[in-house]
mmCIF file of C-alpha atoms in Angstrom:
data_model
loop_
_atom_site.group_PDB
_atom_site.id
_atom_site.type_symbol
_atom_site.label_atom_id
_atom_site.label_comp_id
_atom_site.label_asym_id
_atom_site.label_seq_id
_atom_site.Cartn_x
_atom_site.Cartn_y
_atom_site.Cartn_z
ATOM 1 C CA ASN A 1298 137.418 107.890 90.855
ATOM 2 C CA ALA A 1299 136.302 104.404 91.781
ATOM 3 C CA GLY A 1300 132.603 103.869 92.204
ATOM 4 C CA VAL A 1301 130.811 102.648 95.293
ATOM 5 C CA MET A 1302 132.243 99.314 96.330
ATOM 6 C CA GLN A 1303 130.414 96.607 98.180
ATOM 7 C CA ASN A 1304 131.672 93.325 99.488
ATOM 8 C CA PRO A 1305 131.098 90.557 99.487
ATOM 9 C CA ARG A 1306 129.030 90.402 96.301
ATOM 10 C CA HIS A 1307 127.438 87.152 97.392
ATOM 11 C CA LEU A 1308 127.051 85.921 100.947
ATOM 12 C CA VAL A 1309 125.562 82.651 102.121
ATOM 13 C CA ARG A 1310 124.663 82.208 105.749
ATOM 14 C CA ARG A 1311 122.801 79.603 107.733
ATOM 15 C CA ARG A 1312 119.922 80.592 109.952
ATOM 16 C CA GLY A 1313 121.169 82.047 113.209
ATOM 17 C CA GLN A 1314 124.526 83.224 111.863
ATOM 18 C CA GLU A 1315 125.632 86.818 111.496
ATOM 19 C CA ALA A 1316 125.984 88.670 108.200
ATOM 20 C CA ARG A 1317 128.288 91.659 107.746
ATOM 21 C CA LEU A 1318 127.951 93.705 104.599
ATOM 22 C CA ARG A 1319 130.517 96.360 103.736
ATOM 23 C CA CYS A 1320 130.225 99.490 101.672
ATOM 24 C CA SER A 1321 132.979 101.890 100.652
ATOM 25 C CA PRO A 1322 131.473 105.120 99.319
ATOM 26 C CA MET A 1323 132.895 107.098 96.457
ATOM 27 C CA LYS A 1324 135.829 109.308 97.357
ATOM 28 C CA GLY A 1325 134.639 112.559 98.849
ATOM 29 C CA HIS A 1326 131.161 111.250 99.672
ATOM 30 C CA SER A 1327 130.212 111.438 103.331
ATOM 31 C CA HIS A 1328 126.564 110.377 102.975
ATOM 32 C CA VAL A 1329 125.754 106.666 102.829
ATOM 33 C CA TYR A 1330 122.402 104.952 102.367
ATOM 34 C CA TRP A 1331 121.456 101.298 102.626
ATOM 35 C CA TYR A 1332 118.526 99.801 100.707
ATOM 36 C CA ARG A 1333 117.107 96.314 100.521
ATOM 37 C CA GLN A 1334 115.562 94.765 97.438
ATOM 38 C CA LEU A 1335 113.430 91.665 97.572
ATOM 39 C CA PRO A 1336 112.942 89.652 94.357
ATOM 40 C CA GLU A 1337 110.758 91.402 91.779
ATOM 41 C CA GLU A 1338 110.371 94.463 94.008
ATOM 42 C CA GLY A 1339 111.710 97.973 94.212
ATOM 43 C CA LEU A 1340 114.284 99.121 96.714
ATOM 44 C CA LYS A 1341 113.260 99.831 100.283
ATOM 45 C CA PHE A 1342 115.172 102.390 102.326
ATOM 46 C CA MET A 1343 116.813 101.061 105.455
ATOM 47 C CA VAL A 1344 119.210 103.615 106.920
ATOM 48 C CA TYR A 1345 120.982 106.876 106.139
ATOM 49 C CA LEU A 1346 124.335 107.628 107.729
ATOM 50 C CA GLN A 1347 126.751 110.504 107.609
ATOM 51 C CA LYS A 1348 130.244 109.911 108.964
ATOM 52 C CA GLU A 1349 129.903 108.472 112.475
ATOM 53 C CA ASN A 1350 126.247 109.480 112.716
ATOM 54 C CA ILE A 1351 122.986 107.723 111.972
ATOM 55 C CA ILE A 1352 120.731 110.335 110.419
ATOM 56 C CA ASP A 1353 117.641 108.264 109.654
ATOM 57 C CA GLU A 1354 117.104 104.616 110.525
ATOM 58 C CA SER A 1355 113.354 104.578 110.024
ATOM 59 C CA GLY A 1356 113.574 101.680 107.566
ATOM 60 C CA MET A 1357 115.640 99.399 109.755
ATOM 61 C CA PRO A 1358 113.945 96.490 111.506
ATOM 62 C CA LYS A 1359 113.984 97.142 115.234
ATOM 63 C CA GLU A 1360 115.831 93.971 116.091
ATOM 64 C CA ARG A 1361 118.892 92.195 114.710
ATOM 65 C CA PHE A 1362 119.870 94.950 112.260
ATOM 66 C CA SER A 1363 122.453 97.638 112.891
ATOM 67 C CA ALA A 1364 124.556 99.966 110.775
ATOM 68 C CA GLU A 1365 127.615 102.105 111.297
ATOM 69 C CA PHE A 1366 129.815 104.425 109.292
ATOM 70 C CA PRO A 1367 133.011 104.973 111.270
ATOM 71 C CA LYS A 1368 135.412 107.844 110.844
ATOM 72 C CA GLU A 1369 137.801 105.512 109.101
ATOM 73 C CA GLY A 1370 136.830 102.551 106.978
ATOM 74 C CA PRO A 1371 133.713 101.341 105.220
ATOM 75 C CA SER A 1372 130.130 101.477 106.330
ATOM 76 C CA ILE A 1373 128.924 98.193 107.788
ATOM 77 C CA LEU A 1374 125.418 96.755 107.770
ATOM 78 C CA ARG A 1375 125.205 93.985 110.332
ATOM 79 C CA ILE A 1376 122.443 91.432 110.568
ATOM 80 C CA GLN A 1377 122.504 89.195 113.605
ATOM 81 C CA GLN A 1378 120.829 85.793 113.831
ATOM 82 C CA VAL A 1379 119.761 85.820 110.197
ATOM 83 C CA VAL A 1380 116.476 84.248 109.129
ATOM 84 C CA ARG A 1381 115.330 83.110 105.694
ATOM 85 C CA GLY A 1382 113.300 86.294 105.277
ATOM 86 C CA ASP A 1383 116.539 88.299 105.319
ATOM 87 C CA SER A 1384 117.482 86.812 101.949
ATOM 88 C CA ALA A 1385 117.615 89.761 99.576
ATOM 89 C CA ALA A 1386 119.921 92.050 97.671
ATOM 90 C CA TYR A 1387 121.334 94.831 99.831
ATOM 91 C CA PHE A 1388 122.463 97.961 98.041
ATOM 92 C CA CYS A 1389 124.566 100.770 99.338
ATOM 93 C CA ALA A 1390 124.559 104.238 97.804
ATOM 94 C CA SER A 1391 126.588 107.350 98.492
ATOM 95 C CA SER A 1392 126.286 111.016 97.706
ATOM 96 C CA PRO A 1393 128.434 114.095 98.269
ATOM 97 C CA ARG A 1394 125.502 115.981 99.752
ATOM 98 C CA GLY A 1395 122.393 114.941 101.627
ATOM 99 C CA ILE A 1396 120.155 115.493 98.630
ATOM 100 C CA GLY A 1397 120.353 114.778 94.921
ATOM 101 C CA GLU A 1398 121.753 111.946 92.871
ATOM 102 C CA GLN A 1399 122.873 108.831 94.682
ATOM 103 C CA PHE A 1400 125.555 106.527 93.353
ATOM 104 C CA PHE A 1401 124.842 102.866 93.880
ATOM 105 C CA GLY A 1402 127.143 99.960 94.466
ATOM 106 C CA PRO A 1403 126.687 96.569 92.778
ATOM 107 C CA GLY A 1404 124.928 95.127 95.810
ATOM 108 C CA THR A 1405 125.434 92.166 98.117
ATOM 109 C CA ARG A 1406 123.164 89.216 97.546
ATOM 110 C CA LEU A 1407 122.487 87.518 100.848
ATOM 111 C CA THR A 1408 121.125 83.996 100.855
ATOM 112 C CA VAL A 1409 120.054 82.458 104.130
ATOM 113 C CA LEU A 1410 119.848 78.680 104.118
ATOM 114 C CA SER B 1162 99.700 102.661 98.920
ATOM 115 C CA GLN B 1163 103.300 103.478 98.339
ATOM 116 C CA GLN B 1164 105.118 106.650 97.473
ATOM 117 C CA GLY B 1165 106.309 106.245 93.906
ATOM 118 C CA GLU B 1166 104.211 103.826 91.939
ATOM 119 C CA GLU B 1167 105.056 103.144 88.339
ATOM 120 C CA ASP B 1168 102.911 102.006 85.505
ATOM 121 C CA PRO B 1169 102.910 99.972 83.459
ATOM 122 C CA GLN B 1170 104.518 97.167 85.421
ATOM 123 C CA ALA B 1171 105.885 95.738 82.192
ATOM 124 C CA LEU B 1172 106.323 97.181 78.735
ATOM 125 C CA SER B 1173 107.351 95.329 75.582
ATOM 126 C CA ILE B 1174 108.211 97.246 72.419
ATOM 127 C CA GLN B 1175 110.198 96.975 69.196
ATOM 128 C CA GLU B 1176 113.497 98.670 68.593
ATOM 129 C CA GLY B 1177 113.012 102.189 67.320
ATOM 130 C CA GLU B 1178 109.728 102.733 69.129
ATOM 131 C CA ASN B 1179 109.311 105.125 72.028
ATOM 132 C CA ALA B 1180 108.775 103.890 75.579
ATOM 133 C CA THR B 1181 106.798 105.859 78.148
ATOM 134 C CA MET B 1182 106.727 105.020 81.831
ATOM 135 C CA ASN B 1183 104.699 106.834 84.462
ATOM 136 C CA CYS B 1184 105.220 107.385 88.148
ATOM 137 C CA SER B 1185 102.828 108.695 90.790
ATOM 138 C CA TYR B 1186 103.639 109.759 94.314
ATOM 139 C CA LYS B 1187 101.765 110.992 97.347
ATOM 140 C CA THR B 1188 103.690 113.565 99.349
ATOM 141 C CA SER B 1189 105.485 116.813 98.628
ATOM 142 C CA ILE B 1190 108.895 116.261 97.156
ATOM 143 C CA ASN B 1191 112.182 118.070 96.732
ATOM 144 C CA ASN B 1192 113.073 116.157 93.589
ATOM 145 C CA LEU B 1193 112.210 113.036 91.629
ATOM 146 C CA GLN B 1194 114.805 110.779 90.071
ATOM 147 C CA TRP B 1195 114.766 107.961 87.571
ATOM 148 C CA TYR B 1196 117.106 105.002 87.818
ATOM 149 C CA ARG B 1197 117.774 102.028 85.626
ATOM 150 C CA GLN B 1198 118.664 98.533 86.788
ATOM 151 C CA ASN B 1199 119.915 95.782 84.562
ATOM 152 C CA SER B 1200 119.105 92.297 85.777
ATOM 153 C CA GLY B 1201 121.123 91.435 88.852
ATOM 154 C CA ARG B 1202 123.047 94.689 88.851
ATOM 155 C CA GLY B 1203 123.150 97.924 90.808
ATOM 156 C CA LEU B 1204 121.153 100.985 89.913
ATOM 157 C CA VAL B 1205 122.340 103.642 87.514
ATOM 158 C CA HIS B 1206 121.094 107.193 87.865
ATOM 159 C CA LEU B 1207 119.442 108.510 84.707
ATOM 160 C CA ILE B 1208 118.012 111.919 85.451
ATOM 161 C CA LEU B 1209 116.864 114.168 88.298
ATOM 162 C CA ILE B 1210 114.080 116.715 88.069
ATOM 163 C CA ARG B 1211 113.479 119.246 90.818
ATOM 164 C CA SER B 1212 110.053 120.150 92.145
ATOM 165 C CA ASN B 1213 110.206 123.564 90.480
ATOM 166 C CA GLU B 1214 110.996 122.084 87.062
ATOM 167 C CA ARG B 1215 108.416 120.782 84.601
ATOM 168 C CA GLU B 1216 110.520 119.081 81.964
ATOM 169 C CA LYS B 1217 114.056 117.910 81.521
ATOM 170 C CA HIS B 1218 115.985 116.262 78.702
ATOM 171 C CA SER B 1219 119.097 114.123 78.627
ATOM 172 C CA GLY B 1220 120.019 112.512 75.332
ATOM 173 C CA ARG B 1221 117.142 110.211 74.371
ATOM 174 C CA LEU B 1222 115.465 110.694 77.732
ATOM 175 C CA ARG B 1223 112.713 113.166 78.487
ATOM 176 C CA VAL B 1224 111.231 113.530 81.940
ATOM 177 C CA THR B 1225 108.188 115.546 82.892
ATOM 178 C CA LEU B 1226 106.936 116.423 86.335
ATOM 179 C CA ASP B 1227 103.436 117.586 87.270
ATOM 180 C CA THR B 1228 103.442 118.467 90.953
ATOM 181 C CA SER B 1229 99.722 119.296 90.910
ATOM 182 C CA LYS B 1230 98.974 115.723 89.882
ATOM 183 C CA LYS B 1231 101.939 114.300 91.772
ATOM 184 C CA SER B 1232 103.091 112.422 88.730
ATOM 185 C CA SER B 1233 106.073 112.100 86.440
ATOM 186 C CA SER B 1234 106.756 110.387 83.168
ATOM 187 C CA LEU B 1235 109.926 109.071 81.566
ATOM 188 C CA LEU B 1236 110.068 108.915 77.787
ATOM 189 C CA ILE B 1237 112.809 106.983 76.027
ATOM 190 C CA THR B 1238 112.870 107.824 72.342
ATOM 191 C CA ALA B 1239 114.127 105.573 69.545
ATOM 192 C CA SER B 1240 114.591 102.659 71.903
ATOM 193 C CA ARG B 1241 117.349 100.109 71.502
ATOM 194 C CA ALA B 1242 117.663 96.505 72.615
ATOM 195 C CA ALA B 1243 120.284 97.713 75.097
ATOM 196 C CA ASP B 1244 117.596 99.775 76.848
ATOM 197 C CA THR B 1245 116.075 96.535 78.135
ATOM 198 C CA ALA B 1246 116.090 96.903 81.920
ATOM 199 C CA SER B 1247 113.951 97.799 84.919
ATOM 200 C CA TYR B 1248 113.270 101.479 85.428
ATOM 201 C CA PHE B 1249 112.486 102.969 88.819
ATOM 202 C CA CYS B 1250 111.330 106.367 89.902
ATOM 203 C CA ALA B 1251 112.458 107.586 93.310
ATOM 204 C CA THR B 1252 111.329 110.591 95.289
ATOM 205 C CA ALA B 1253 113.260 112.690 97.755
ATOM 206 C CA LEU B 1254 111.130 114.496 100.307
ATOM 207 C CA GLY B 1255 111.168 118.210 100.977
ATOM 208 C CA ALA B 1256 113.964 119.916 102.833
ATOM 209 C CA GLY B 1257 114.338 119.641 106.545
ATOM 210 C CA GLY B 1258 113.969 116.781 108.944
ATOM 211 C CA THR B 1259 115.863 113.527 109.036
ATOM 212 C CA SER B 1260 114.186 112.175 105.923
ATOM 213 C CA TYR B 1261 115.935 114.717 103.758
ATOM 214 C CA GLY B 1262 118.367 112.338 102.110
ATOM 215 C CA LYS B 1263 116.479 109.110 101.663
ATOM 216 C CA LEU B 1264 114.877 107.997 98.430
ATOM 217 C CA THR B 1265 111.542 106.239 98.214
ATOM 218 C CA PHE B 1266 111.393 103.917 95.224
ATOM 219 C CA GLY B 1267 108.469 102.654 93.212
ATOM 220 C CA GLN B 1268 108.003 99.050 92.164
ATOM 221 C CA GLY B 1269 109.522 99.662 88.766
ATOM 222 C CA THR B 1270 108.650 99.107 85.135
ATOM 223 C CA ILE B 1271 110.261 96.208 83.313
ATOM 224 C CA LEU B 1272 111.065 97.355 79.785
ATOM 225 C CA THR B 1273 111.836 94.833 77.072
ATOM 226 C CA VAL B 1274 112.986 96.126 73.710
ATOM 227 C CA HIS B 1275 112.930 93.526 70.960
ATOM 228 C CA PRO B 1276 115.536 93.798 68.189
#
């Protein structure tokens, strides 16, 4: 059973461009979470999705950020018009249930020039 | 203040010694989890302790939970150089509501084990 997969692993964007981060959960997992980690800090929750539904987006910035988890395909975290402050590592996690252990992907490191 | 604050921020020990990290939190929880992160990598789940449990063991790991003090500790016994990593506690809130699934992480403890 492959683990959580994220791509790309590294993404460089210029200010004003769009960033699309993909996450494929573990097989059989319908719960997906996105977290952001700034340098030397812990992870901050962004959004929690369960197949086609956003359950909790309380950690998402109100503008420029969106997330989806379609019926088919990976979950996507989309950042429009990126700014330097968006530079961070973005981690996706999945779980088979809405509570308990979460399985993390390797992360996408976004650098905004 | 944040839910899930660890101390110390950094811990440096010799191989073979024990390492203890502490975590405090502020709200009622369903469970508390400890994760490990090697530099530049994703997080690896170490252990989960439920709110009705007081102590749990897994190999060289021992976790305690004191819900009256809203605190937890992670003990790594007989440490090895390979244990060098950042360790994070994360809390999951009580059942019900949309926050049910999300984890709130502390700032982490950086553990360095010298050979």
